PDB file of C-alpha atoms in Angstrom:
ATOM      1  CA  UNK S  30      13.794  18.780 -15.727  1.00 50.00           C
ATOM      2  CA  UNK S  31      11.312  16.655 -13.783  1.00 74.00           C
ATOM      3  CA  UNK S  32      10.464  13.071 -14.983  1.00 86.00           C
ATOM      4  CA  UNK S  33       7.123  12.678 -15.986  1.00 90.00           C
ATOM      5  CA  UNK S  34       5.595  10.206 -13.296  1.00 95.00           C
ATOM      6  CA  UNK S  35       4.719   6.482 -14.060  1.00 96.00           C
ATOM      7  CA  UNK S  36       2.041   4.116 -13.349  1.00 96.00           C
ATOM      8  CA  UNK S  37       2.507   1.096 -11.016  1.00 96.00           C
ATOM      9  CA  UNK S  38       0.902  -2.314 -11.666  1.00 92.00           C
ATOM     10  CA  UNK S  39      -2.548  -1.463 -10.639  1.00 89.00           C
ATOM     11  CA  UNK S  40      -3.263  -4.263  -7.694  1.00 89.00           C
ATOM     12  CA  UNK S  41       0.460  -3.393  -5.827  1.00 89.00           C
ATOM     13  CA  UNK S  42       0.569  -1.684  -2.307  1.00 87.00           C
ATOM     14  CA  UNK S  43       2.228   0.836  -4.581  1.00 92.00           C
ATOM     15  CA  UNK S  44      -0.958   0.981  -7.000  1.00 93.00           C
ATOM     16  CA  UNK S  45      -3.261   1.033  -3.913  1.00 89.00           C
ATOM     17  CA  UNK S  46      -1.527   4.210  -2.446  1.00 91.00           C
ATOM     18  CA  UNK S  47      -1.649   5.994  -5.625  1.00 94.00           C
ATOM     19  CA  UNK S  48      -4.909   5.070  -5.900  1.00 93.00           C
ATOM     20  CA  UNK S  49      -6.042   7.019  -2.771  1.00 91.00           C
ATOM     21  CA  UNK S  50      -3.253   9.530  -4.050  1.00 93.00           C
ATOM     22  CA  UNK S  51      -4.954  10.030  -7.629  1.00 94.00           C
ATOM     23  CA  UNK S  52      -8.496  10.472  -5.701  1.00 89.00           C
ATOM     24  CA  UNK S  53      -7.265  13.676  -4.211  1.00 66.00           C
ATOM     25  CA  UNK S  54      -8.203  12.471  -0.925  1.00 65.00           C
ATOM     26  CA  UNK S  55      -5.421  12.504   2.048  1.00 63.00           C
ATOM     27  CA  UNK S  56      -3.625   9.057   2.316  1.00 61.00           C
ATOM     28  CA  UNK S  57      -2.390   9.002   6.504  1.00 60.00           C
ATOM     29  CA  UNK S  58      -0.212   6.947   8.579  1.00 56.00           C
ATOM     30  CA  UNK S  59      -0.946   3.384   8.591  1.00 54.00           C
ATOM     31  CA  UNK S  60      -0.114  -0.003   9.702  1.00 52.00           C
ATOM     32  CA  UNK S  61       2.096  -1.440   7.327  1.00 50.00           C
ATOM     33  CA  UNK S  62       0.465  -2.573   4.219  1.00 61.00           C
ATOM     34  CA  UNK S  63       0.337  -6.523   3.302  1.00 57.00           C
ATOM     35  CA  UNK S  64       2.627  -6.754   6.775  1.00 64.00           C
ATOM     36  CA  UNK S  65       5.816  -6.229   4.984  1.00 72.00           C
ATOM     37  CA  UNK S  66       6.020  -2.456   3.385  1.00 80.00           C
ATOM     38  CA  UNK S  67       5.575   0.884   5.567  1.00 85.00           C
ATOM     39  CA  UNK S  68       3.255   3.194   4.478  1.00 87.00           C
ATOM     40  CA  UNK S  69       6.104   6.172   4.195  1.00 89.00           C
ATOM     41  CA  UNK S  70       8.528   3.383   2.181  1.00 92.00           C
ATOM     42  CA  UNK S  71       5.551   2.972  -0.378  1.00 93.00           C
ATOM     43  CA  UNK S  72       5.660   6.939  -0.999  1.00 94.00           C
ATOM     44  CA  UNK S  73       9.193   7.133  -0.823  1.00 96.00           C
ATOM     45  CA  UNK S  74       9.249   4.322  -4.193  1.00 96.00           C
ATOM     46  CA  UNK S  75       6.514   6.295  -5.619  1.00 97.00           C
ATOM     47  CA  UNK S  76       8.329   9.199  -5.523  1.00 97.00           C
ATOM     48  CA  UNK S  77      11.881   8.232  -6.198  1.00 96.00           C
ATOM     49  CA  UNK S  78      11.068   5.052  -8.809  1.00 97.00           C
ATOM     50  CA  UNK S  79       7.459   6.336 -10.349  1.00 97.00           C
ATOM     51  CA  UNK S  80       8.983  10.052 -10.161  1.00 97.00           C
ATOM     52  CA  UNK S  81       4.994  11.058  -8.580  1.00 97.00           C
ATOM     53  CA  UNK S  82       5.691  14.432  -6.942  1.00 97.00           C
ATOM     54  CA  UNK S  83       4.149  13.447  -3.118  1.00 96.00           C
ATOM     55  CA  UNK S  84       4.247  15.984  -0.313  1.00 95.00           C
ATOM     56  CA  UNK S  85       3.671  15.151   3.018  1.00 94.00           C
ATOM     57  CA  UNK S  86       2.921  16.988   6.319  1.00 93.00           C
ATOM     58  CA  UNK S  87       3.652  15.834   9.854  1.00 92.00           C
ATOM     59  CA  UNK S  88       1.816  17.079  13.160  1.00 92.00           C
ATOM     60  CA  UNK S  89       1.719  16.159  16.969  1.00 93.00           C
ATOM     61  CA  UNK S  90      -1.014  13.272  17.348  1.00 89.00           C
ATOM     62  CA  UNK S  91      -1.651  10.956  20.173  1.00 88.00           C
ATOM     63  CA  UNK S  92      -1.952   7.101  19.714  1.00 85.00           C
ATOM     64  CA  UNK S  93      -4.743   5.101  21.518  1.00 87.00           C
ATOM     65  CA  UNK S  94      -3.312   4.369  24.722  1.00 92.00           C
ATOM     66  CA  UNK S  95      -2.284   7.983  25.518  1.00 88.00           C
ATOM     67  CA  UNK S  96       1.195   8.200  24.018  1.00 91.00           C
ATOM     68  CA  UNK S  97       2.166  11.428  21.948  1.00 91.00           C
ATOM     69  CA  UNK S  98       3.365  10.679  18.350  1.00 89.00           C
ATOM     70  CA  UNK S  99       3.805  11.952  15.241  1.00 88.00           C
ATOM     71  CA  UNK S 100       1.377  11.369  11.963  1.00 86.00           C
ATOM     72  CA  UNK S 101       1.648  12.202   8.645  1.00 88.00           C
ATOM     73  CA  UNK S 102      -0.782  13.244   5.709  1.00 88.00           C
ATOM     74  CA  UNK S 103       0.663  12.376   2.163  1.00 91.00           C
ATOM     75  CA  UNK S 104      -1.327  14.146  -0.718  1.00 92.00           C
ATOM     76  CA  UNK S 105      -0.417  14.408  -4.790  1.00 94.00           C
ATOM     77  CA  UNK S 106      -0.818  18.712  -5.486  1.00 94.00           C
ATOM     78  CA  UNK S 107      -4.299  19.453  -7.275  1.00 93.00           C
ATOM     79  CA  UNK S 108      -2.672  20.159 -10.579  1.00 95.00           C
ATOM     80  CA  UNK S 109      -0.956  16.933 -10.871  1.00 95.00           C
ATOM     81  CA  UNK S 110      -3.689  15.359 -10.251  1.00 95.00           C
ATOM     82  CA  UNK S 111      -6.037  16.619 -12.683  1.00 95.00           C
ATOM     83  CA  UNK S 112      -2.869  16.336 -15.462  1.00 95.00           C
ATOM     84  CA  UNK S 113      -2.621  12.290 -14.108  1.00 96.00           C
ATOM     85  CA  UNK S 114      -6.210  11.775 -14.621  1.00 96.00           C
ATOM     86  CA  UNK S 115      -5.929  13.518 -18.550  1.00 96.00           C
ATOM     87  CA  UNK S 116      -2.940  11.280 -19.203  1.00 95.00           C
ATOM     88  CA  UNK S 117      -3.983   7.747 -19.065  1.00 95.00           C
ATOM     89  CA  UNK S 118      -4.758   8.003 -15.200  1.00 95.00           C
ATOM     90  CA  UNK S 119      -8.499   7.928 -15.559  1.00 95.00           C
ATOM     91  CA  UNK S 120      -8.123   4.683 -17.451  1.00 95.00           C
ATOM     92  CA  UNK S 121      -5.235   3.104 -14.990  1.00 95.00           C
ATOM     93  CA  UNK S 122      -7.880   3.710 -11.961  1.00 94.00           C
ATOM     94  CA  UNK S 123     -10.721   1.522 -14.163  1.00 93.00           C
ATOM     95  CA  UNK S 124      -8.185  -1.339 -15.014  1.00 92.00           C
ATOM     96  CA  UNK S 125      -7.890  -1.243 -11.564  1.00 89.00           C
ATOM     97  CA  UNK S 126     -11.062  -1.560 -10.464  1.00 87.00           C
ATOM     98  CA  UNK S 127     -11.839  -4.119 -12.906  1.00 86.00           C
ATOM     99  CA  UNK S 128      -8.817  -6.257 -12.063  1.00 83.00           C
ATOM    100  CA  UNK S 129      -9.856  -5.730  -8.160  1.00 74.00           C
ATOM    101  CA  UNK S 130     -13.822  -7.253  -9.228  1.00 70.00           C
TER     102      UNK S 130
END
């Protein structure tokens, strides 16, 4: 049985990502965040610690001087979404906000 998925503290790297997460909008590949924390070890917390169910997709990209890489799209399914935002999520993404003001 899965764990039902938990809330970070709203102004974390980890609260930021889910943020983006929650919004249904694709989180990519970035420089890491605050200089110390990787994008894809963010995810891996929020999956393993915060039990969120994220799936992720790689594909062939190029960086800016010409080299080939690989990026990666991280993305919360519609459903859990939707069941996040009915259970307290709606109200996690306004302290937020306020907090952030």
């Amino acid at each position: 049985m899965s764990k039902t998925p938990k809330f970070p503290g709203p102004l974390t790297a980890r609260g930021a990502v889910l943020a983006v997460l929650l919004s249904d909008a694709d989180q990519t590949g970035a420089e890491p965040l605050q200089g110390r924390t990787s994008l894809a070890a963010i995810v891996k917390t929020l999956k393993r610690k915060y039990h969120w169910p994220v799936e992720s997709s790689s594909f062939p990209s190029n960086t800016s001087d010409g080299r080939a890489t690989w990026a990666t799209v991280y993305r919360l399914p519609a459903e859990v979404v939707v069941k996040a935002l009915a259970n307290g999520g709606r109200e996690w993404l306004e302290r937020r906000a306020g907090a952030k003001a």
